[in-house]
Amino acid sequence: MGGKKARKRGAGRNSKTHVDKEDLLRYVRKSADRGTNFRHILEDFNVAPAARKQIRDILNQLVKEGKLAKHRGSRYEAAVRNLVEGTILVHRDGYGFVIPKEKIQGIESDIYIPAALIGPAMNGDSVKVEITLHKPGGRAEGRVASVEKRARNTIVGQLRYDGQVFFVAPADDKLPEKILITNDAGEHKDKIVEVEITRFAGQTRWPAGKVVAVIGFMDDPDIETNVIIRKFGLPAGFSKEIEEEAAALPDALTERDLTGRDDFRRRNTITIDPKTARDFDDAIDVEVLPDGTFQLGVHIADVSHFVPADSAMDREARYRGTSVYFPDRVIPMLPEKVSNHLCSLNPKKDRLALSVVMHLSRTGEVLDYSFHKSVIHSKERMTYEDVQQILDGSPSLEEQYAHVVPQLRTLQRLAKIIQERRRQRGAIDFDLPEPMLTYNERGDVAGIVKSIRLFSHRIVEEFMILANEVVARHLEENEIPSLYRVHEEPDPMKVQEFVDIVSGFGLKFEPRKAQPADFQKFITSIEGRPEERMLSYLMLRSFKQARYSEENIGHFGLASDSYTHFTSPIRRYPDLVVHRILKAAMARRTQPSVPHAQLDAIANESSERERLADQAERELFERKKMLLMEQHLGDMFDAIIIGIRRDGFSIELIDHFVEGFVPVAEIPNDSYRLDPSLHALVGRHTRQRFRLGDRIQVQVARVDKLLGRAYFLPVSPAAAASRRALARKGSSR
């Protein structure tokens, strides 16, 4: 059987050597519903081999312009301008990711934006993105189509002069390298300034702006804190209207304040807080009932009694979202008269509270609960350290606090029961040591030490989690619109990346559809290993951030079906909102205290403000560490590699909690390539490897105070051996 073979098109005598861009665009737009691929384009345009690269370049340009979309197999189709709205996070290397505002069908992760397609967008901006490429596994690439809202109109940095123009180098490597200065500010050269952006990058390479505030020199006292306050746009003080509103509140409780409240002043209520705490949100008490069950009281400051909805204080609290805690100061959510006096559950004072009284079984199950508008009288202001010493058997403290010692031991016993119950359901517990700064008599950073995690911390933590769950469950079961604290399941791709890293250490981690118990089991399995801290950190990075939502989708990390924030209304706005909602439900009011339409906005605002506060606190802490590193230039430290990139690797100093970066371009005698399969940088000539999790010795090379970053270099094996020999010699004296 035979027939004529179809003549293959393309590369014939009359083949084209040039293709017009508009002709190519029209051709793809007229193609079938699923577009066309590169091979068909070559055939239908009958192009010469020399023109193939030109066609591919034109197609790539049309993708960049957002006129075409590219799919697997070099398939092209007209771009559907379904714009995705979200927030862009720009990496220091120029590329970015957009976190969609809402879940997009077919896209399972954040949208990757190549550096060339970010356009005028800057880190943190609200943008609209056009999807340009769909990838396997629900991944996608896109281009910024428009900037909807700027994250900031001002930038903090150092005023410099390059011999031709004045510019500001931002104190943030996720922003453009320079902001050209348009006003006369030469007298402030080398100072840290705040710049108002008057022209964003786009048609021009660099943004431009004018100096609007002078913060000081890089070596000034408190400059780090002042830089962070300006950089993150944190509020300084309260307005006159708010101060007057707070001043108008009574200095003490009145009989009218006590009306309609349950009197819990005879209960053996105590607070347990850090030594430095100035405001006390929560108090607790416990009683063992005759049948061996427990009655637990969790009493939370009734802030909503003094801060009415839509008052000046309330509007400001909503704007701030949370208090911000720095090593040397606090930027409070509420004025001091409210946060530190009227609402704070100070010892030996009558205070208003919203109380959750729970009846618990011997195994920690909640058998019953009730909510109360109450008045309490805290018997003692305890610190975590004192409580722990009492639990450990300190005779002097047992004598001093004899009236609360039996209750403390019961609280300890009940907390262990509840903790075990949470573990059995699979709650994830990262019990890692945290760093703490120490200061000398002049107030300068003197060192970084490991903060001690005590079981007394656990006691308070367990009871607050339980109270939050009880409130959330009650509101959900009664179909009362509210705010929830939610934590989604981790991104499967990020989990797989973590699994790949773990396998490189010879460890097994095979999570079943991302069950929290699997993660907790793995954490337990690596306890005490040298790489425990690093792997726990990488696991955390594979998780999504917890956030606020009016829709309850559960809390993955806590393995909790219903969770909210109720226990810290002095310092968190969502807790204050939940108090109002709960009080309205207790009063059986049909009119909601917070309109349902507002809940979504409050959830988004509060999540955003929380992230901002976390970033500010974390960055200031890192900058304070850099002051210490500056005193150790040239010194050698033991470190562990915690991250690998093409241009270098991140390290953490062992026992010092300082992170830094080793640029491979500065390592002498070799060049290095990234081997993703090994999670390592490998020397092209020496074959030396720097692998994730390796322990190495490093030397402090330099500190960039503007960016708050330390740079290190590896110590040669000979120098490391010499250092060890000197250490042994010194220890033998």
PDB file of C-alpha atoms in Angstrom, residues 420-521:
ATOM      1  CA  GLU A 420       0.781  15.921  76.200  1.00  0.00           C
ATOM      2  CA  ARG A 421      -2.756  16.040  74.840  1.00  0.00           C
ATOM      3  CA  ARG A 422      -1.688  18.559  72.181  1.00  0.00           C
ATOM      4  CA  ARG A 423       1.320  16.446  71.271  1.00  0.00           C
ATOM      5  CA  GLN A 424      -0.851  13.385  70.797  1.00  0.00           C
ATOM      6  CA  ARG A 425      -3.031  15.213  68.293  1.00  0.00           C
ATOM      7  CA  GLY A 426       0.125  16.194  66.357  1.00  0.00           C
ATOM      8  CA  ALA A 427       0.825  19.824  67.273  1.00  0.00           C
ATOM      9  CA  ILE A 428       4.241  20.988  66.080  1.00  0.00           C
ATOM     10  CA  ASP A 429       6.573  22.244  68.781  1.00  0.00           C
ATOM     11  CA  PHE A 430       9.729  24.147  67.804  1.00  0.00           C
ATOM     12  CA  ASP A 431      11.400  24.324  71.196  1.00  0.00           C
ATOM     13  CA  LEU A 432      14.610  25.978  70.013  1.00  0.00           C
ATOM     14  CA  PRO A 433      16.794  28.317  72.072  1.00  0.00           C
ATOM     15  CA  GLU A 434      16.410  31.975  71.155  1.00  0.00           C
ATOM     16  CA  PRO A 435      19.147  34.617  71.306  1.00  0.00           C
ATOM     17  CA  MET A 436      19.123  37.452  73.808  1.00  0.00           C
ATOM     18  CA  LEU A 437      21.294  40.582  73.824  1.00  0.00           C
ATOM     19  CA  THR A 438      23.272  41.601  76.886  1.00  0.00           C
ATOM     20  CA  TYR A 439      24.355  45.172  77.571  1.00  0.00           C
ATOM     21  CA  ASN A 440      27.171  46.822  79.527  1.00  0.00           C
ATOM     22  CA  GLU A 441      26.776  49.670  82.010  1.00  0.00           C
ATOM     23  CA  ARG A 442      26.901  52.238  79.163  1.00  0.00           C
ATOM     24  CA  GLY A 443      23.991  50.551  77.405  1.00  0.00           C
ATOM     25  CA  ASP A 444      26.126  49.165  74.565  1.00  0.00           C
ATOM     26  CA  VAL A 445      25.616  45.638  73.220  1.00  0.00           C
ATOM     27  CA  ALA A 446      28.089  43.456  75.113  1.00  0.00           C
ATOM     28  CA  GLY A 447      27.151  39.965  73.969  1.00  0.00           C
ATOM     29  CA  ILE A 448      24.588  37.497  72.667  1.00  0.00           C
ATOM     30  CA  VAL A 449      23.489  34.682  74.931  1.00  0.00           C
ATOM     31  CA  LYS A 450      21.035  31.821  74.672  1.00  0.00           C
ATOM     32  CA  SER A 451      17.744  32.608  76.384  1.00  0.00           C
ATOM     33  CA  ILE A 452      16.623  29.849  78.706  1.00  0.00           C
ATOM     34  CA  ARG A 453      13.274  28.234  77.928  1.00  0.00           C
ATOM     35  CA  LEU A 454      11.616  27.329  81.226  1.00  0.00           C
ATOM     36  CA  PHE A 455       8.623  25.139  81.927  1.00  0.00           C
ATOM     37  CA  SER A 456       7.042  28.196  83.578  1.00  0.00           C
ATOM     38  CA  HIS A 457       6.834  29.663  80.062  1.00  0.00           C
ATOM     39  CA  ARG A 458       5.026  26.490  78.998  1.00  0.00           C
ATOM     40  CA  ILE A 459       2.462  26.814  81.773  1.00  0.00           C
ATOM     41  CA  VAL A 460       1.221  30.180  80.537  1.00  0.00           C
ATOM     42  CA  GLU A 461       1.509  29.178  76.882  1.00  0.00           C
ATOM     43  CA  GLU A 462      -0.582  26.012  77.271  1.00  0.00           C
ATOM     44  CA  PHE A 463      -3.413  27.781  79.091  1.00  0.00           C
ATOM     45  CA  MET A 464      -3.520  30.672  76.608  1.00  0.00           C
ATOM     46  CA  ILE A 465      -3.693  28.252  73.661  1.00  0.00           C
ATOM     47  CA  LEU A 466      -6.507  26.365  75.379  1.00  0.00           C
ATOM     48  CA  ALA A 467      -8.499  29.544  76.073  1.00  0.00           C
ATOM     49  CA  ASN A 468      -8.061  30.690  72.464  1.00  0.00           C
ATOM     50  CA  GLU A 469      -9.355  27.339  71.210  1.00  0.00           C
ATOM     51  CA  VAL A 470     -12.377  27.359  73.521  1.00  0.00           C
ATOM     52  CA  VAL A 471     -13.380  30.865  72.393  1.00  0.00           C
ATOM     53  CA  ALA A 472     -12.890  30.015  68.703  1.00  0.00           C
ATOM     54  CA  ARG A 473     -14.875  26.792  68.962  1.00  0.00           C
ATOM     55  CA  HIS A 474     -17.720  28.529  70.793  1.00  0.00           C
ATOM     56  CA  LEU A 475     -18.028  31.282  68.180  1.00  0.00           C
ATOM     57  CA  GLU A 476     -17.832  28.827  65.297  1.00  0.00           C
ATOM     58  CA  GLU A 477     -20.344  26.353  66.737  1.00  0.00           C
ATOM     59  CA  ASN A 478     -22.781  29.193  67.354  1.00  0.00           C
ATOM     60  CA  GLU A 479     -22.234  30.524  63.805  1.00  0.00           C
ATOM     61  CA  ILE A 480     -21.118  33.920  65.078  1.00  0.00           C
ATOM     62  CA  PRO A 481     -18.985  35.786  62.496  1.00  0.00           C
ATOM     63  CA  SER A 482     -15.546  36.357  63.972  1.00  0.00           C
ATOM     64  CA  LEU A 483     -11.815  36.554  63.342  1.00  0.00           C
ATOM     65  CA  TYR A 484      -9.767  33.356  63.378  1.00  0.00           C
ATOM     66  CA  ARG A 485      -6.062  32.735  63.560  1.00  0.00           C
ATOM     67  CA  VAL A 486      -5.428  30.361  60.671  1.00  0.00           C
ATOM     68  CA  HIS A 487      -2.393  28.473  59.421  1.00  0.00           C
ATOM     69  CA  GLU A 488      -2.693  26.730  56.069  1.00  0.00           C
ATOM     70  CA  GLU A 489      -1.048  23.481  55.060  1.00  0.00           C
ATOM     71  CA  PRO A 490       2.446  23.978  53.610  1.00  0.00           C
ATOM     72  CA  ASP A 491       3.032  24.246  49.883  1.00  0.00           C
ATOM     73  CA  PRO A 492       3.677  20.672  48.596  1.00  0.00           C
ATOM     74  CA  MET A 493       6.567  21.878  46.430  1.00  0.00           C
ATOM     75  CA  LYS A 494       8.290  23.519  49.393  1.00  0.00           C
ATOM     76  CA  VAL A 495       7.764  20.388  51.465  1.00  0.00           C
ATOM     77  CA  GLN A 496       9.357  18.324  48.689  1.00  0.00           C
ATOM     78  CA  GLU A 497      12.329  20.703  48.598  1.00  0.00           C
ATOM     79  CA  PHE A 498      12.727  20.177  52.339  1.00  0.00           C
ATOM     80  CA  VAL A 499      12.451  16.392  51.925  1.00  0.00           C
ATOM     81  CA  ASP A 500      15.252  16.539  49.323  1.00  0.00           C
ATOM     82  CA  ILE A 501      17.483  18.508  51.712  1.00  0.00           C
ATOM     83  CA  VAL A 502      16.792  16.102  54.571  1.00  0.00           C
ATOM     84  CA  SER A 503      17.703  13.090  52.442  1.00  0.00           C
ATOM     85  CA  GLY A 504      21.099  14.683  51.805  1.00  0.00           C
ATOM     86  CA  PHE A 505      21.820  14.273  55.514  1.00  0.00           C
ATOM     87  CA  GLY A 506      20.948  10.587  55.403  1.00  0.00           C
ATOM     88  CA  LEU A 507      17.698  11.264  57.258  1.00  0.00           C
ATOM     89  CA  LYS A 508      14.247   9.988  56.375  1.00  0.00           C
ATOM     90  CA  PHE A 509      11.220  12.251  56.209  1.00  0.00           C
ATOM     91  CA  GLU A 510       8.138  10.996  54.392  1.00  0.00           C
ATOM     92  CA  PRO A 511       5.154  13.176  55.342  1.00  0.00           C
ATOM     93  CA  ARG A 512       1.704  11.799  54.587  1.00  0.00           C
ATOM     94  CA  LYS A 513      -0.160  14.573  52.799  1.00  0.00           C
ATOM     95  CA  ALA A 514       1.396  17.169  55.101  1.00  0.00           C
ATOM     96  CA  GLN A 515       0.149  15.965  58.472  1.00  0.00           C
ATOM     97  CA  PRO A 516       1.465  18.101  61.369  1.00  0.00           C
ATOM     98  CA  ALA A 517       2.238  14.953  63.386  1.00  0.00           C
ATOM     99  CA  ASP A 518       4.785  13.899  60.742  1.00  0.00           C
ATOM    100  CA  PHE A 519       6.656  17.167  61.114  1.00  0.00           C
ATOM    101  CA  GLN A 520       6.632  16.892  64.907  1.00  0.00           C
ATOM    102  CA  LYS A 521       7.910  13.330  64.705  1.00  0.00           C
TER     103      LYS A 521
END
